[in-house]
Amino acid sequence: METAALGDLRVCRVLNGMWQVAGGHGRIEHEKAIGEMMAYHDSGFTSWDLADIYGPAEDFIGGFRRMLAEEKGESELAKMQAFTKFVPEPARMTRAVVEQAIERSRRRMGVESIDLVQFHWWDYANPAWLDALVHLSELRDAGRVRNVGLTNFDTDHMQDMADAGIKIVSNQVQYSIIDQRPQVKMQEFCSKNNSVILAYGTVCGGLLSERYLGSPEPGNAQLDTPSLRKYKKMIDVWGGWKLFQELLAALKQVAARHNASIANVAARYILDRPAVAGVIIGARLGIAEHRHDNARIFGLKLDDEDRERIEAVTARSRNLFELIGDCGDEYRY
Ligand SMILES: NC(=O)c1ccc[n+]([C@@H]2O[C@H](COP(=O)([O-])OP(=O)(O)OC[C@H]3O[C@@H](n4cnc5c(N)ncnc54)[C@H](OP(=O)(O)O)[C@@H]3O)[C@@H](O)[C@H]2O)c1
């Protein structure tokens, strides 16, 4: 396992994503899912990404922590990290509003201090995002939160935070071979400002895998998770299914050189980018698992020939930064 520094923590560089338990990704059985979390933990995948809005995800962390303490002792708890998000509706962000939300997450997750709270804001026209960050920073100083991070913020707003003296340890953004917008501005900003990127969408909901190599373009009915639908739309903007098939073929050639899978190559390519601390790979707990395959990401080393093969295809794609904007712009009202 590879680990990386994130604020005052060390995290596994492949994090387990819990949007997949929020609903719409298949029926998740609570007991089974929490049992499955132990298998991830035992395999070294000890870092979890979740959100206050991901259905039962924070409760799963609470349940899993109780199980971990019972089965392996309290000391085992120090080996895992759980990162939640604070995703409020854009409204006045008073100290009470922010504090209540954090207290709720702490209670559900069963932690004294939340390892990392990642703040999301839907509407830049409403300036209350800065108030929320001031209150989150105070809660960090009071020990209720260990680290303050962001999700889906663009570089200009991160610059505003830096100018206001707000300490941000990470920004979680979409970053994949398909969507490389973070390399335009975000990467350099994070490197210079002591912050890191957590990347999601790295395997495009599973589209970047052997399963879709050589397959006809799937319609919405075949794309049976919100994650698959989200990234299929991104592929449509990026260059369409025909070019995507060329990319999958190139990735397969690279994978074959290293006895790896397409998903391994897709994840490694992003992990090797500057400022990227980790990639978050969604886990449909109790439904499907790719632990063994994803463990191979760590041993994989891509060389120039591999990157050239991939970039011969991506060079022919459209410019998503020009079409969509900087990181997270697809989420703004
Ligand atoms: N901040 C945000 O706005 C935001 C947005 C999206 C996601 N996220 C975070 O990122 C996490 C990841 O979600 P995502 O939607 O981006 O999905 P993703 O990680 O791109 O895709 C996850 C899916 O990929 C497939 N997969 C995983 N490993 C594989 C492998 N080795 N080989 C083949 N297929 C593999 C699995 O599909 P099957 O289950 O079908 O096998 C899995 O459900 C979320 O859980 C969440 O924590 C954050």
Tab-separated table of C-alpha atoms and ligand atoms in Angstrom:
chain	number	residue	atom	x	y	z
A	1	MET	CA	0.000	0.000	0.000
A	2	GLU	CA	1.154	3.535	-0.698
A	3	THR	CA	0.274	6.305	1.707
A	4	ALA	CA	0.363	10.087	1.371
A	5	ALA	CA	0.317	13.038	3.741
A	6	LEU	CA	-2.956	14.920	4.021
A	7	GLY	CA	-2.982	17.646	6.655
A	8	ASP	CA	-1.856	15.943	9.863
A	9	LEU	CA	-2.851	12.496	8.581
A	10	ARG	CA	-1.411	9.737	6.437
A	11	VAL	CA	-3.926	8.183	4.085
A	12	CYS	CA	-4.046	5.208	1.764
A	13	ARG	CA	-3.558	6.578	-1.776
A	14	VAL	CA	-6.541	4.552	-2.989
A	15	LEU	CA	-9.532	5.648	-0.922
A	16	ASN	CA	-12.863	3.859	-0.720
A	17	GLY	CA	-15.710	6.006	-2.031
A	18	MET	CA	-19.102	5.756	-0.337
A	19	TRP	CA	-21.367	7.670	-2.733
A	20	GLN	CA	-22.182	4.162	-3.931
A	21	VAL	CA	-24.124	3.430	-0.708
A	22	ALA	CA	-26.243	6.582	-0.999
A	23	GLY	CA	-28.992	5.022	-3.136
A	24	GLY	CA	-29.404	4.377	-6.848
A	25	HIS	CA	-26.340	2.131	-7.095
A	26	GLY	CA	-28.153	-1.111	-6.244
A	27	ARG	CA	-29.626	-2.379	-2.996
A	28	ILE	CA	-27.149	-2.052	-0.160
A	29	GLU	CA	-27.746	-4.289	2.873
A	30	HIS	CA	-26.513	-2.446	5.931
A	31	GLU	CA	-25.105	-5.356	7.941
A	32	LYS	CA	-23.437	-6.889	4.928
A	33	ALA	CA	-21.979	-3.554	3.853
A	34	ILE	CA	-20.458	-2.879	7.271
A	35	GLY	CA	-19.042	-6.433	7.317
A	36	GLU	CA	-17.527	-5.779	3.899
A	37	MET	CA	-15.832	-2.629	5.208
A	38	MET	CA	-13.762	-4.901	7.471
A	39	ALA	CA	-12.473	-6.778	4.401
A	40	TYR	CA	-11.351	-3.465	2.847
A	41	HIS	CA	-9.678	-2.457	6.103
A	42	ASP	CA	-7.910	-5.817	6.430
A	43	SER	CA	-6.623	-5.480	2.847
A	44	GLY	CA	-5.045	-2.124	3.735
A	45	PHE	CA	-7.737	0.102	2.171
A	46	THR	CA	-8.185	2.053	5.387
A	47	SER	CA	-9.303	5.475	4.113
A	48	TRP	CA	-12.977	6.257	3.448
A	49	ASP	CA	-14.601	9.119	1.581
A	50	LEU	CA	-18.208	9.982	2.360
A	51	ALA	CA	-20.563	12.921	2.829
A	52	ASP	CA	-23.360	14.148	5.047
A	53	ILE	CA	-25.610	13.742	1.987
A	54	TYR	CA	-24.574	10.155	1.087
A	55	GLY	CA	-27.574	8.427	2.717
A	56	PRO	CA	-26.391	6.119	5.527
A	57	ALA	CA	-22.642	6.522	4.834
A	58	GLU	CA	-21.812	8.404	8.064
A	59	ASP	CA	-23.816	5.830	10.078
A	60	PHE	CA	-21.883	3.047	8.354
A	61	ILE	CA	-18.648	4.630	9.583
A	62	GLY	CA	-20.114	4.733	13.113
A	63	GLY	CA	-21.157	1.081	12.875
A	64	PHE	CA	-17.859	0.030	11.393
A	65	ARG	CA	-15.859	1.820	14.067
A	66	ARG	CA	-17.850	0.021	16.780
A	67	MET	CA	-17.187	-3.310	15.067
A	68	LEU	CA	-13.493	-2.517	14.667
A	69	ALA	CA	-13.111	-1.579	18.346
A	70	GLU	CA	-14.985	-4.702	19.503
A	71	GLU	CA	-13.138	-7.134	17.263
A	72	LYS	CA	-9.626	-5.684	17.254
A	73	GLY	CA	-9.488	-3.255	20.174
A	74	GLU	CA	-9.717	0.545	20.404
A	75	SER	CA	-6.152	1.002	19.138
A	76	GLU	CA	-7.186	-0.275	15.691
A	77	LEU	CA	-9.333	2.848	15.215
A	78	ALA	CA	-6.193	4.934	14.742
A	79	LYS	CA	-5.435	2.945	11.580
A	80	MET	CA	-8.499	4.165	9.683
A	81	GLN	CA	-9.495	7.593	8.398
A	82	ALA	CA	-12.971	8.784	7.444
A	83	PHE	CA	-13.471	11.965	5.436
A	84	THR	CA	-16.930	13.418	5.295
A	85	LYS	CA	-18.305	16.455	3.464
A	86	PHE	CA	-20.387	19.408	4.530
A	87	VAL	CA	-22.778	20.157	1.659
A	88	PRO	CA	-25.258	22.802	2.846
A	89	GLU	CA	-27.913	24.541	0.809
A	90	PRO	CA	-26.577	28.029	0.037
A	91	ALA	CA	-27.977	30.187	2.842
A	92	ARG	CA	-26.608	32.278	5.720
A	93	MET	CA	-23.736	30.380	7.294
A	94	THR	CA	-23.845	31.326	10.975
A	95	ARG	CA	-21.641	29.634	13.557
A	96	ALA	CA	-24.742	27.762	14.844
A	97	VAL	CA	-25.633	26.374	11.406
A	98	VAL	CA	-22.115	25.083	10.778
A	99	GLU	CA	-21.666	23.781	14.312
A	100	GLN	CA	-24.960	21.867	14.221
A	101	ALA	CA	-24.015	20.178	10.949
A	102	ILE	CA	-20.599	19.152	12.268
A	103	GLU	CA	-22.070	17.891	15.551
A	104	ARG	CA	-24.502	15.734	13.580
A	105	SER	CA	-21.702	14.229	11.481
A	106	ARG	CA	-19.549	13.617	14.577
A	107	ARG	CA	-22.442	11.859	16.313
A	108	ARG	CA	-23.268	9.690	13.315
A	109	MET	CA	-19.631	8.742	12.685
A	110	GLY	CA	-18.919	8.191	16.392
A	111	VAL	CA	-15.763	10.334	16.438
A	112	GLU	CA	-14.430	12.995	18.803
A	113	SER	CA	-12.822	14.876	15.961
A	114	ILE	CA	-13.603	14.398	12.262
A	115	ASP	CA	-10.427	13.559	10.316
A	116	LEU	CA	-11.328	15.799	7.369
A	117	VAL	CA	-14.413	17.861	6.543
A	118	GLN	CA	-14.641	18.735	2.852
A	119	PHE	CA	-16.773	21.762	2.180
A	120	HIS	CA	-18.910	22.065	-0.967
A	121	TRP	CA	-20.703	25.229	-2.133
A	122	TRP	CA	-23.279	25.336	-4.910
A	123	ASP	CA	-23.488	29.046	-5.626
A	124	TYR	CA	-20.562	31.470	-5.816
A	125	ALA	CA	-23.042	34.364	-6.167
A	126	ASN	CA	-23.798	33.795	-2.474
A	127	PRO	CA	-20.639	34.851	-0.572
A	128	ALA	CA	-21.547	32.947	2.611
A	129	TRP	CA	-19.049	30.223	1.619
A	130	LEU	CA	-16.342	32.331	3.276
A	131	ASP	CA	-18.315	32.518	6.570
A	132	ALA	CA	-18.736	28.746	6.529
A	133	LEU	CA	-14.989	28.275	6.122
A	134	VAL	CA	-14.213	30.686	8.970
A	135	HIS	CA	-16.534	28.675	11.269
A	136	LEU	CA	-15.090	25.365	10.090
A	137	SER	CA	-11.597	26.677	10.837
A	138	GLU	CA	-12.706	27.669	14.355
A	139	LEU	CA	-14.174	24.206	14.890
A	140	ARG	CA	-10.842	22.753	13.765
A	141	ASP	CA	-9.009	24.956	16.262
A	142	ALA	CA	-11.459	23.754	18.942
A	143	GLY	CA	-10.618	20.113	18.113
A	144	ARG	CA	-13.957	19.080	16.653
A	145	VAL	CA	-12.429	18.712	13.186
A	146	ARG	CA	-8.819	17.733	12.475
A	147	ASN	CA	-8.523	19.154	8.965
A	148	VAL	CA	-10.547	21.433	6.720
A	149	GLY	CA	-10.698	20.634	3.020
A	150	LEU	CA	-12.906	21.370	0.035
A	151	THR	CA	-14.672	19.622	-2.751
A	152	ASN	CA	-15.365	20.965	-6.227
A	153	PHE	CA	-13.915	24.426	-5.621
A	154	ASP	CA	-12.154	26.198	-8.476
A	155	THR	CA	-8.673	27.677	-8.337
A	156	ASP	CA	-9.760	31.326	-8.155
A	157	HIS	CA	-11.841	30.727	-5.026
A	158	MET	CA	-9.000	28.751	-3.444
A	159	GLN	CA	-6.801	31.770	-4.103
A	160	ASP	CA	-9.380	33.961	-2.297
A	161	MET	CA	-9.195	31.592	0.691
A	162	ALA	CA	-5.401	31.698	0.703
A	163	ASP	CA	-5.579	35.521	0.598
A	164	ALA	CA	-7.991	35.457	3.557
A	165	GLY	CA	-5.531	33.280	5.519
A	166	ILE	CA	-7.749	30.190	5.567
A	167	LYS	CA	-5.815	26.932	5.771
A	168	ILE	CA	-7.108	24.318	3.344
A	169	VAL	CA	-5.432	20.909	3.189
A	170	SER	CA	-7.202	19.378	0.162
A	171	ASN	CA	-9.647	19.818	-2.687
A	172	GLN	CA	-11.586	16.799	-3.960
A	173	VAL	CA	-12.277	17.129	-7.689
A	174	GLN	CA	-13.054	15.078	-10.751
A	175	TYR	CA	-9.756	13.950	-12.280
A	176	SER	CA	-9.377	11.152	-14.808
A	177	ILE	CA	-7.759	10.441	-18.157
A	178	ILE	CA	-11.015	11.784	-19.610
A	179	ASP	CA	-11.359	14.872	-17.400
A	180	GLN	CA	-7.924	16.421	-16.922
A	181	ARG	CA	-9.086	19.941	-16.045
A	182	PRO	CA	-7.170	19.947	-12.697
A	183	GLN	CA	-3.873	19.982	-14.569
A	184	VAL	CA	-4.653	23.399	-16.089
A	185	LYS	CA	-4.546	25.467	-12.871
A	186	MET	CA	-5.515	23.464	-9.781
A	187	GLN	CA	-2.486	21.198	-9.708
A	188	GLU	CA	0.024	24.037	-9.637
A	189	PHE	CA	-1.983	26.042	-7.119
A	190	CYS	CA	-2.177	23.073	-4.728
A	191	SER	CA	1.537	22.303	-5.096
A	192	LYS	CA	2.434	25.899	-4.236
A	193	ASN	CA	-0.044	26.256	-1.377
A	194	ASN	CA	0.566	23.151	0.694
A	195	SER	CA	-2.667	21.545	-0.389
A	196	VAL	CA	-3.400	18.260	-2.181
A	197	ILE	CA	-5.919	16.913	-4.673
A	198	LEU	CA	-8.169	13.952	-3.971
A	199	ALA	CA	-9.361	12.672	-7.346
A	200	TYR	CA	-12.718	11.085	-8.086
A	201	GLY	CA	-14.176	9.691	-11.304
A	202	THR	CA	-10.777	8.151	-12.038
A	203	VAL	CA	-12.287	4.940	-13.425
A	204	CYS	CA	-15.387	6.779	-14.730
A	205	GLY	CA	-17.877	4.699	-12.775
A	206	GLY	CA	-16.372	1.515	-14.266
A	207	LEU	CA	-16.451	2.701	-17.902
A	208	LEU	CA	-12.643	2.707	-17.883
A	209	SER	CA	-12.444	-1.082	-17.697
A	210	GLU	CA	-12.333	-4.213	-19.861
A	211	ARG	CA	-16.112	-4.489	-19.467
A	212	TYR	CA	-16.685	-1.675	-21.994
A	213	LEU	CA	-13.786	-2.472	-24.362
A	214	GLY	CA	-15.257	-3.242	-27.779
A	215	SER	CA	-18.813	-2.822	-26.530
A	216	PRO	CA	-21.427	-0.833	-28.453
A	217	GLU	CA	-22.363	2.574	-27.065
A	218	PRO	CA	-24.564	1.986	-24.013
A	219	GLY	CA	-27.897	3.768	-23.734
A	220	ASN	CA	-29.237	5.206	-20.485
A	221	ALA	CA	-31.133	1.993	-19.714
A	222	GLN	CA	-27.866	0.002	-19.690
A	223	LEU	CA	-26.083	2.583	-17.554
A	224	ASP	CA	-27.635	1.416	-14.326
A	225	THR	CA	-25.907	3.662	-11.784
A	226	PRO	CA	-25.855	7.476	-11.470
A	227	SER	CA	-22.077	7.215	-11.569
A	228	LEU	CA	-22.051	5.508	-14.988
A	229	ARG	CA	-24.535	8.063	-16.331
A	230	LYS	CA	-22.482	10.971	-14.982
A	231	TYR	CA	-19.249	9.855	-16.642
A	232	LYS	CA	-20.884	8.740	-19.899
A	233	LYS	CA	-22.073	12.345	-20.273
A	234	MET	CA	-18.507	13.507	-19.671
A	235	ILE	CA	-17.251	11.109	-22.365
A	236	ASP	CA	-19.843	12.534	-24.786
A	237	VAL	CA	-18.490	16.061	-24.209
A	238	TRP	CA	-14.867	14.842	-24.264
A	239	GLY	CA	-15.018	13.217	-27.680
A	240	GLY	CA	-17.684	10.543	-27.911
A	241	TRP	CA	-17.842	6.761	-27.829
A	242	LYS	CA	-15.677	6.079	-30.900
A	243	LEU	CA	-12.703	7.993	-29.489
A	244	PHE	CA	-13.375	6.431	-26.088
A	245	GLN	CA	-13.030	2.981	-27.662
A	246	GLU	CA	-9.660	4.044	-29.064
A	247	LEU	CA	-8.658	5.118	-25.577
A	248	LEU	CA	-9.769	1.798	-24.069
A	249	ALA	CA	-7.772	-0.069	-26.731
A	250	ALA	CA	-4.665	2.000	-25.941
A	251	LEU	CA	-5.155	1.445	-22.210
A	252	LYS	CA	-5.520	-2.283	-22.790
A	253	GLN	CA	-2.185	-2.346	-24.638
A	254	VAL	CA	-0.535	-0.497	-21.761
A	255	ALA	CA	-2.195	-2.799	-19.220
A	256	ALA	CA	-1.004	-5.891	-21.102
A	257	ARG	CA	2.625	-4.659	-20.943
A	258	HIS	CA	2.386	-4.632	-17.155
A	259	ASN	CA	0.058	-7.541	-16.454
A	260	ALA	CA	-2.445	-5.042	-15.097
A	261	SER	CA	-6.037	-4.017	-15.813
A	262	ILE	CA	-7.391	-0.969	-17.644
A	263	ALA	CA	-8.712	0.383	-14.321
A	264	ASN	CA	-5.230	-0.039	-12.788
A	265	VAL	CA	-3.668	2.036	-15.573
A	266	ALA	CA	-6.404	4.700	-15.361
A	267	ALA	CA	-5.865	5.092	-11.611
A	268	ARG	CA	-2.055	5.017	-11.783
A	269	TYR	CA	-1.983	7.669	-14.506
A	270	ILE	CA	-3.766	10.099	-12.184
A	271	LEU	CA	-1.892	9.064	-9.020
A	272	ASP	CA	1.338	10.013	-10.791
A	273	ARG	CA	0.197	13.599	-11.337
A	274	PRO	CA	1.669	16.390	-9.185
A	275	ALA	CA	-0.294	17.299	-6.041
A	276	VAL	CA	-2.509	14.201	-6.239
A	277	ALA	CA	-2.546	12.557	-2.807
A	278	GLY	CA	-5.053	9.873	-3.688
A	279	VAL	CA	-7.735	8.553	-5.994
A	280	ILE	CA	-11.158	7.729	-4.589
A	281	ILE	CA	-12.654	4.590	-6.105
A	282	GLY	CA	-16.314	3.920	-5.448
A	283	ALA	CA	-17.226	0.679	-3.665
A	284	ARG	CA	-20.670	-0.909	-3.999
A	285	LEU	CA	-20.317	-2.590	-0.616
A	286	GLY	CA	-21.783	-6.073	-0.612
A	287	ILE	CA	-22.670	-5.941	-4.326
A	288	ALA	CA	-19.392	-5.853	-6.227
A	289	GLU	CA	-15.756	-5.659	-5.215
A	290	HIS	CA	-12.505	-4.904	-7.004
A	291	ARG	CA	-10.169	-4.911	-4.003
A	292	HIS	CA	-7.752	-7.461	-5.395
A	293	ASP	CA	-7.555	-5.782	-8.774
A	294	ASN	CA	-7.222	-2.314	-7.248
A	295	ALA	CA	-4.409	-3.496	-4.950
A	296	ARG	CA	-2.341	-3.915	-8.136
A	297	ILE	CA	-2.396	-0.131	-8.693
A	298	PHE	CA	0.358	0.183	-6.101
A	299	GLY	CA	2.893	-2.006	-7.889
A	300	LEU	CA	2.252	-0.500	-11.304
A	301	LYS	CA	4.864	1.813	-12.842
A	302	LEU	CA	4.011	3.593	-16.064
A	303	ASP	CA	6.834	4.690	-18.367
A	304	ASP	CA	7.102	7.277	-21.165
A	305	GLU	CA	6.037	4.779	-23.803
A	306	ASP	CA	2.824	4.071	-21.851
A	307	ARG	CA	2.038	7.743	-21.418
A	308	GLU	CA	2.733	8.484	-25.097
A	309	ARG	CA	0.330	5.730	-26.137
A	310	ILE	CA	-2.429	7.187	-23.940
A	311	GLU	CA	-1.733	10.774	-24.937
A	312	ALA	CA	-1.828	9.931	-28.650
A	313	VAL	CA	-5.561	9.435	-28.080
A	314	THR	CA	-6.305	12.128	-25.492
A	315	ALA	CA	-4.604	14.743	-27.710
A	316	ARG	CA	-7.556	14.323	-30.091
A	317	SER	CA	-10.217	14.997	-27.448
A	318	ARG	CA	-12.043	18.280	-26.859
A	319	ASN	CA	-10.805	20.791	-24.302
A	320	LEU	CA	-13.036	20.302	-21.237
A	321	PHE	CA	-11.522	23.295	-19.437
A	322	GLU	CA	-12.738	25.556	-22.257
A	323	LEU	CA	-16.088	23.789	-22.558
A	324	ILE	CA	-16.975	23.369	-18.857
A	325	GLY	CA	-14.566	25.571	-16.923
A	326	ASP	CA	-12.273	24.926	-13.975
A	327	CYS	CA	-12.791	22.195	-11.366
A	328	GLY	CA	-16.341	21.900	-10.074
A	329	ASP	CA	-17.877	24.407	-12.486
A	330	GLU	CA	-20.305	21.694	-13.599
A	331	TYR	CA	-21.854	21.856	-10.096
A	332	ARG	CA	-22.536	25.591	-9.913
A	333	TYR	CA	-26.095	26.861	-10.066
B	1	LIG	N1	-17.164	15.383	-4.466
B	1	LIG	C1	-17.981	15.001	-5.409
B	1	LIG	O1	-18.763	15.790	-5.954
B	1	LIG	C2	-17.964	13.574	-5.831
B	1	LIG	C3	-18.622	13.189	-7.014
B	1	LIG	C4	-18.542	11.845	-7.403
B	1	LIG	C5	-17.833	10.947	-6.621
B	1	LIG	N2	-17.229	11.340	-5.467
B	1	LIG	C6	-16.476	10.405	-4.600
B	1	LIG	O2	-15.761	9.506	-5.423
B	1	LIG	C7	-16.196	8.166	-5.183
B	1	LIG	C8	-16.108	7.400	-6.452
B	1	LIG	O3	-17.289	7.575	-7.183
B	1	LIG	P1	-17.373	7.730	-8.749
B	1	LIG	O4	-18.770	8.000	-9.059
B	1	LIG	O5	-16.338	8.684	-9.179
B	1	LIG	O6	-17.066	6.271	-9.264
B	1	LIG	P2	-15.738	5.570	-9.760
B	1	LIG	O7	-14.799	5.396	-8.646
B	1	LIG	O8	-15.249	6.241	-11.002
B	1	LIG	O9	-16.366	4.176	-10.182
B	1	LIG	C9	-16.705	3.207	-9.238
B	1	LIG	C10	-17.133	1.948	-9.954
B	1	LIG	O10	-16.098	1.530	-10.825
B	1	LIG	C11	-16.079	0.136	-10.912
B	1	LIG	N3	-14.715	-0.322	-10.567
B	1	LIG	C12	-13.969	0.000	-9.479
B	1	LIG	N4	-12.785	-0.612	-9.535
B	1	LIG	C13	-12.765	-1.327	-10.675
B	1	LIG	C14	-11.810	-2.180	-11.281
B	1	LIG	N5	-10.617	-2.415	-10.741
B	1	LIG	N6	-12.144	-2.771	-12.452
B	1	LIG	C15	-13.353	-2.553	-13.036
B	1	LIG	N7	-14.292	-1.764	-12.504
B	1	LIG	C16	-13.989	-1.141	-11.333
B	1	LIG	C17	-17.107	-0.410	-9.934
B	1	LIG	O11	-18.267	-0.750	-10.684
B	1	LIG	P3	-19.207	-2.006	-10.258
B	1	LIG	O12	-19.595	-1.740	-8.870
B	1	LIG	O13	-20.344	-1.892	-11.243
B	1	LIG	O14	-18.379	-3.238	-10.456
B	1	LIG	C18	-17.366	0.769	-9.024
B	1	LIG	O15	-18.671	0.779	-8.516
B	1	LIG	C19	-17.590	8.312	-4.589
B	1	LIG	O16	-17.968	7.196	-3.843
B	1	LIG	C20	-17.408	9.538	-3.742
B	1	LIG	O17	-16.765	9.184	-2.543
B	1	LIG	C21	-17.276	12.640	-5.083
